[in-house]
Coordinates of C-alpha atoms in Angstrom, one line a residue:
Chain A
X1 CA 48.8 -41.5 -23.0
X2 CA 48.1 -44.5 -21.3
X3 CA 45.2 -46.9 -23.7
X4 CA 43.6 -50.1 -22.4
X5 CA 41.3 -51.9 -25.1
X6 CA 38.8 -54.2 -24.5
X7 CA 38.1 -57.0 -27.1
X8 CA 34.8 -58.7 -27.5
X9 CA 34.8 -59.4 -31.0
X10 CA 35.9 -63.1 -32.3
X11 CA 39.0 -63.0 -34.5
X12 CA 37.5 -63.9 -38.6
X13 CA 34.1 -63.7 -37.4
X14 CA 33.9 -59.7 -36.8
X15 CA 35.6 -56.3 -38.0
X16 CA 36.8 -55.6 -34.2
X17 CA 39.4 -58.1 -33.8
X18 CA 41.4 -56.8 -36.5
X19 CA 40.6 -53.2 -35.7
X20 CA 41.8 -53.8 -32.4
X21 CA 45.2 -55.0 -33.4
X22 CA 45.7 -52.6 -35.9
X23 CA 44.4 -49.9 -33.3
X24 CA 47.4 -51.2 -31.1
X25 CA 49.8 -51.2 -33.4
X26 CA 49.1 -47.6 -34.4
X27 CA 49.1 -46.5 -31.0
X28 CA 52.3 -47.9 -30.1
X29 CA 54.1 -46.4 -32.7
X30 CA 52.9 -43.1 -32.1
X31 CA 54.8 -43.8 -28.9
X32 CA 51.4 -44.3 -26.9
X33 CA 51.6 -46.8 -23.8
X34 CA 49.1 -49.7 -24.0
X35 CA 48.5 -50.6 -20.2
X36 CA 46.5 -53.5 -20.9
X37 CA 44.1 -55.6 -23.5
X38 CA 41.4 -57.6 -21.5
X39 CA 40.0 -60.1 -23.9
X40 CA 36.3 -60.7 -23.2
X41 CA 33.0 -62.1 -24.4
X42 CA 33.4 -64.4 -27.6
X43 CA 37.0 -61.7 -27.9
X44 CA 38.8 -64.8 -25.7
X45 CA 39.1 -66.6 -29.1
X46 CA 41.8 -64.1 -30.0
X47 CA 44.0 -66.3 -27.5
X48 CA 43.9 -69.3 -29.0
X49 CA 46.9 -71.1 -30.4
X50 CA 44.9 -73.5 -32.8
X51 CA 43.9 -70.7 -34.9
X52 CA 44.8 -71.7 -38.0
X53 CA 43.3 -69.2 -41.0
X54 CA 44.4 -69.9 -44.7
X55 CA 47.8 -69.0 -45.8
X56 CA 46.6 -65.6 -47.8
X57 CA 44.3 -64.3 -44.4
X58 CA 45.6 -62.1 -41.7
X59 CA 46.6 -64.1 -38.7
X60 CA 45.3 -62.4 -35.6
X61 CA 46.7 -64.5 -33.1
X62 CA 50.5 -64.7 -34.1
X63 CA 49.9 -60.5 -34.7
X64 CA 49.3 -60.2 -31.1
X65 CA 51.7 -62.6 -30.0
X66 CA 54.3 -60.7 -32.0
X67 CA 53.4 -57.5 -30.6
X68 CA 53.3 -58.9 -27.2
X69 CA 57.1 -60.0 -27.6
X70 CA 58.1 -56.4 -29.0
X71 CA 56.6 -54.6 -26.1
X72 CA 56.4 -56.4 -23.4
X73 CA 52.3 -56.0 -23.6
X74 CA 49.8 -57.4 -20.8
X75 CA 47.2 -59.3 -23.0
X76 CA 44.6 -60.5 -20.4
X77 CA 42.2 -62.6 -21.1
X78 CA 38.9 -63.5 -19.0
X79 CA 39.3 -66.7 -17.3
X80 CA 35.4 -66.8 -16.8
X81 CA 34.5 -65.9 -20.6
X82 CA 37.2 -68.5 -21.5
X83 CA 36.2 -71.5 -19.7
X84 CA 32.6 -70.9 -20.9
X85 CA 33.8 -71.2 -24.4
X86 CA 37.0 -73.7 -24.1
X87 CA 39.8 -71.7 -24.2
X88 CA 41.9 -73.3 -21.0
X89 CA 45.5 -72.9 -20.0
X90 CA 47.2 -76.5 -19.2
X91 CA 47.0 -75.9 -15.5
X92 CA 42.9 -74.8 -16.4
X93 CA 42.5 -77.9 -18.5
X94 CA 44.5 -80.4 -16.2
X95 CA 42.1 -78.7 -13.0
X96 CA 38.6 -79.8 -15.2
X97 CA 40.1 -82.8 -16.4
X98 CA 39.7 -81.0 -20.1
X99 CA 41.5 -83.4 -22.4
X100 CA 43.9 -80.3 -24.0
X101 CA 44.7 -76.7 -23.6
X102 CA 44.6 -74.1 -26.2
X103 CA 46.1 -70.7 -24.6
X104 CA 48.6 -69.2 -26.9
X105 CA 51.7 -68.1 -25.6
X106 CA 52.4 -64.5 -24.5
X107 CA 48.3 -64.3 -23.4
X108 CA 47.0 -65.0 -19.6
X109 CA 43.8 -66.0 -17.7
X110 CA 43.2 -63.9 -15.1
X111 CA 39.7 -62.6 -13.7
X112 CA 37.5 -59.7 -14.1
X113 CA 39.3 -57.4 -11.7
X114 CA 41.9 -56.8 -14.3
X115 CA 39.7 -55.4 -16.6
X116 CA 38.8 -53.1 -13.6
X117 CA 42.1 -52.0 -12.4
X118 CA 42.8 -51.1 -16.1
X119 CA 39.7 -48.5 -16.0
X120 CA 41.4 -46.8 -12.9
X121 CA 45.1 -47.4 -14.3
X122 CA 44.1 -46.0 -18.2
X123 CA 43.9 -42.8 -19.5
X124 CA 41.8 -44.0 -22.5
X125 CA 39.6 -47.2 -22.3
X126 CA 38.7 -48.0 -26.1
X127 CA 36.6 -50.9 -27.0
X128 CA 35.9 -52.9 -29.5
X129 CA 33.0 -55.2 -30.3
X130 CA 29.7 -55.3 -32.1
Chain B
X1 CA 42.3 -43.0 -7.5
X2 CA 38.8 -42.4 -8.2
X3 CA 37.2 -42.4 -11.7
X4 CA 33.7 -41.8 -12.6
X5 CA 32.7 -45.2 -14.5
X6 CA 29.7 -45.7 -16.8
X7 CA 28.3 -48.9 -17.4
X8 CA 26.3 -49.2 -20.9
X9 CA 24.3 -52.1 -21.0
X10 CA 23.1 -52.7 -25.0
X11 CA 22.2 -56.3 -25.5
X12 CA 19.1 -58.0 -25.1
X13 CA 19.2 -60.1 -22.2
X14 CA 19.1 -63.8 -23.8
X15 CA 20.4 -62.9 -27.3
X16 CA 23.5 -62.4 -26.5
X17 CA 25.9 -63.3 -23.5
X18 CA 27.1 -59.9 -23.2
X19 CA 23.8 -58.6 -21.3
X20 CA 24.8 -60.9 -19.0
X21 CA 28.7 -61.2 -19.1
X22 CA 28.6 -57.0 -18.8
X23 CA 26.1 -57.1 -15.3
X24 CA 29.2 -60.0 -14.3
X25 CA 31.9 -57.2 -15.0
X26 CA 29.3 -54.4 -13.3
X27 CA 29.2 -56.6 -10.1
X28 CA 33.1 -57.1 -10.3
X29 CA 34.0 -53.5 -10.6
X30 CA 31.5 -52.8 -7.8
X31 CA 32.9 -55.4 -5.3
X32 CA 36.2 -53.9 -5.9
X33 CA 34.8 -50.6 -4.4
X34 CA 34.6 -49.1 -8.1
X35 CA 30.6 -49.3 -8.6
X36 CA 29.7 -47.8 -12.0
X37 CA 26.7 -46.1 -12.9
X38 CA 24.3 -48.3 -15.1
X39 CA 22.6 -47.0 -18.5
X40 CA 20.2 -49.2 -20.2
X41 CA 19.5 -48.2 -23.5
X42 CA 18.6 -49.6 -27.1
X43 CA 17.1 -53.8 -26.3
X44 CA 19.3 -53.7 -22.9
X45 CA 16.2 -52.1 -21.7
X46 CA 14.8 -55.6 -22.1
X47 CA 17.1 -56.7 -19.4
X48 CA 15.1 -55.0 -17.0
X49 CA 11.5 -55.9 -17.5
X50 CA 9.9 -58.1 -14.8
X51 CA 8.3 -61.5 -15.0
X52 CA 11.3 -63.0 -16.9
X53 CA 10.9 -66.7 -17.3
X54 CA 14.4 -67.7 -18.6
X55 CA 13.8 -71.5 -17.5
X56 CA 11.8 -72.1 -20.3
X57 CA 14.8 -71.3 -22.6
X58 CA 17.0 -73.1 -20.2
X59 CA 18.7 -69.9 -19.3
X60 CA 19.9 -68.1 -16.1
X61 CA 17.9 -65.1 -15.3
X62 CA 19.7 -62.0 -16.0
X63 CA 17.3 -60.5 -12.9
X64 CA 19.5 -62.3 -10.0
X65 CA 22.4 -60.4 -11.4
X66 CA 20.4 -56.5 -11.5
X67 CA 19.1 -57.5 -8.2
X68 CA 22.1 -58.1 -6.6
X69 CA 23.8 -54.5 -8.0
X70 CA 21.6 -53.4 -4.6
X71 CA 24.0 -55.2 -2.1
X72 CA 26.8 -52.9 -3.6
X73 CA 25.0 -49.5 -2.9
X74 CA 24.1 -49.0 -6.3
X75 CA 20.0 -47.7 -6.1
X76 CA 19.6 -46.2 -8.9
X77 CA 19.4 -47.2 -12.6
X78 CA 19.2 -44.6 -15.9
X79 CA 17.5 -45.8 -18.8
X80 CA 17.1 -44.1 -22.2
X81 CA 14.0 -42.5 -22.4
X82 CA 13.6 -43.1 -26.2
X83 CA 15.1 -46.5 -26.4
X84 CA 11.9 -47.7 -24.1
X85 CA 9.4 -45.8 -26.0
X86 CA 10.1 -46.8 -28.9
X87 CA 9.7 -50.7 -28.2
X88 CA 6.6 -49.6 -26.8
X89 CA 7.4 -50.0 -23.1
X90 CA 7.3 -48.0 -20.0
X91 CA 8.5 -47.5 -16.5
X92 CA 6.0 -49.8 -15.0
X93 CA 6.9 -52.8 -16.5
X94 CA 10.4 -52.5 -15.5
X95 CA 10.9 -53.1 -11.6
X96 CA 13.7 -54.3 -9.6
X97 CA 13.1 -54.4 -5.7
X98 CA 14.8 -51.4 -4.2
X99 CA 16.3 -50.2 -7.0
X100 CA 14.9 -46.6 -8.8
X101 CA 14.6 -46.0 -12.1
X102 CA 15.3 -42.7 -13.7
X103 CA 14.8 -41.8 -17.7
X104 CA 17.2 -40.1 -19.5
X105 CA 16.0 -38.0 -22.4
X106 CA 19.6 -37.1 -23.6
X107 CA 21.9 -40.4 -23.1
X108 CA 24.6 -38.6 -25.1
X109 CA 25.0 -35.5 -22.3
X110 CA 24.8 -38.5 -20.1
X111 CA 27.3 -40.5 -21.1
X112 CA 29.5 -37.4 -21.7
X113 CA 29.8 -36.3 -18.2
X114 CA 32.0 -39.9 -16.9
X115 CA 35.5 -40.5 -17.1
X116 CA 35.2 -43.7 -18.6
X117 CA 32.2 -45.9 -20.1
X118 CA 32.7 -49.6 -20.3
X119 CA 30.0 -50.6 -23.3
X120 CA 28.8 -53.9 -23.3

């Protein structure tokens, strides 16, 4: 079956953003197909690479970013959300004149029509947030 | 492909930016010729009422947003019956030009009849 999950919970803030990942990782091994996971609301902070949790706490960001390299996955997140709370690409940041970017690797901006072609495209839209 | 999409708007309109990042995604899905249909229900039903002065909290009115959904086709709005009544509010106070309102008295039938809910 084909999943799509949408993130709006802030990795170390809320339960969500390690449900999510654990969700993912479940459903891929179970041989599911994850289509897509749009990153929106305060959920764009799961994208960026200056997380940096003690050594003894789960680390949300490399977890996707290693599960993106396994399988290939499409992590989206919303270039609108992001901006709004500065999470910017180098191209994003150079274009405001932002003095650094943050994106992590493996994640991409992209705008809200992806989250909206992954309803159409998805068998099962599962989302998690407050 | 065509899907039947719900739209569950939750979240009071100024305490918290998913009231208004959720209408964003609403009017995206609509302009891609995917409108959804819109229930309001727990304080999203605050999102609706009328005379909103967001300016005096330096805020952008969540009401430009529900009355553009009109453009797009969408006429019609659902909002849970109970949700309202219990903050003490009824139909009257919550008008958007050319735009019905219709209560729900059983959101979970409702919501159980789409393909595909997008909760915000």
């Amino acid at each position: 079956m084909k999943f799509t999950l949408v993130i709006f919970s802030a990795p170390h803030s809320a339960e969500g953003a390690a449900s999510a990942l654990r969700f993912a990782r479940a459903l891929l091994a179970s041989g599911h197909n994850l289509y897509r996971v749009f990153f929106y609301g305060d959920g764009v902070h799961n994208a960026s690479a200056l997380e940096a949790p003690p050594q003894d706490e789960s680390h949300i960001v490399a977890g996707w970013q290693a599960l993106q390299q396994q399988h290939q996955l499409d992590l989206v997140v919303c270039i609108a959300a992001a901006q709004r709370r500065g999470l910017l690409s180098a191209s994003e940041a150079e274009r405001l004149g932002k003095p650094a970017a943050n994106l992590a690797a493996g994640f991409e901006l992209a705008g809200l029509g992806q989250l909206v072609d992954a309803v159409v495209y998805s068998d099962r839209l599962v989302t998690f947030g407050d | 492909m065509s899907k039947s999409i719900l739209a569950l708007c939750r979240r009071p309109p100024y305490g918290d930016a998913l009231a208004r990042e959720g209408l964003e995604a609403v009017l995206a899905a609509a302009a891609m010729e995917q409108a959804p249909v819109l229930l309001f229900m727990h304080d999203g039903v605050f999102q609706l009422l009328k005379d909103q002065n967001a300016k005096s909290i330096e805020q952008k009115s969540v009401r430009r947003n529900l009355e553009a959904l009109s453009i797009f086709g969408i006429d019609k709005l659902y909002v849970c019956q109970h949700s309202l009544e219990k903050r003490n509010l009824n139909c009257g106070q919550l008008r958007l030009p050319g735009i019905a309102i219709e209560l729900i008295a059983d959101p979970g039938r409702f919501i159980a009849a789409f393909d595909s809910v997008l909760s915000f």
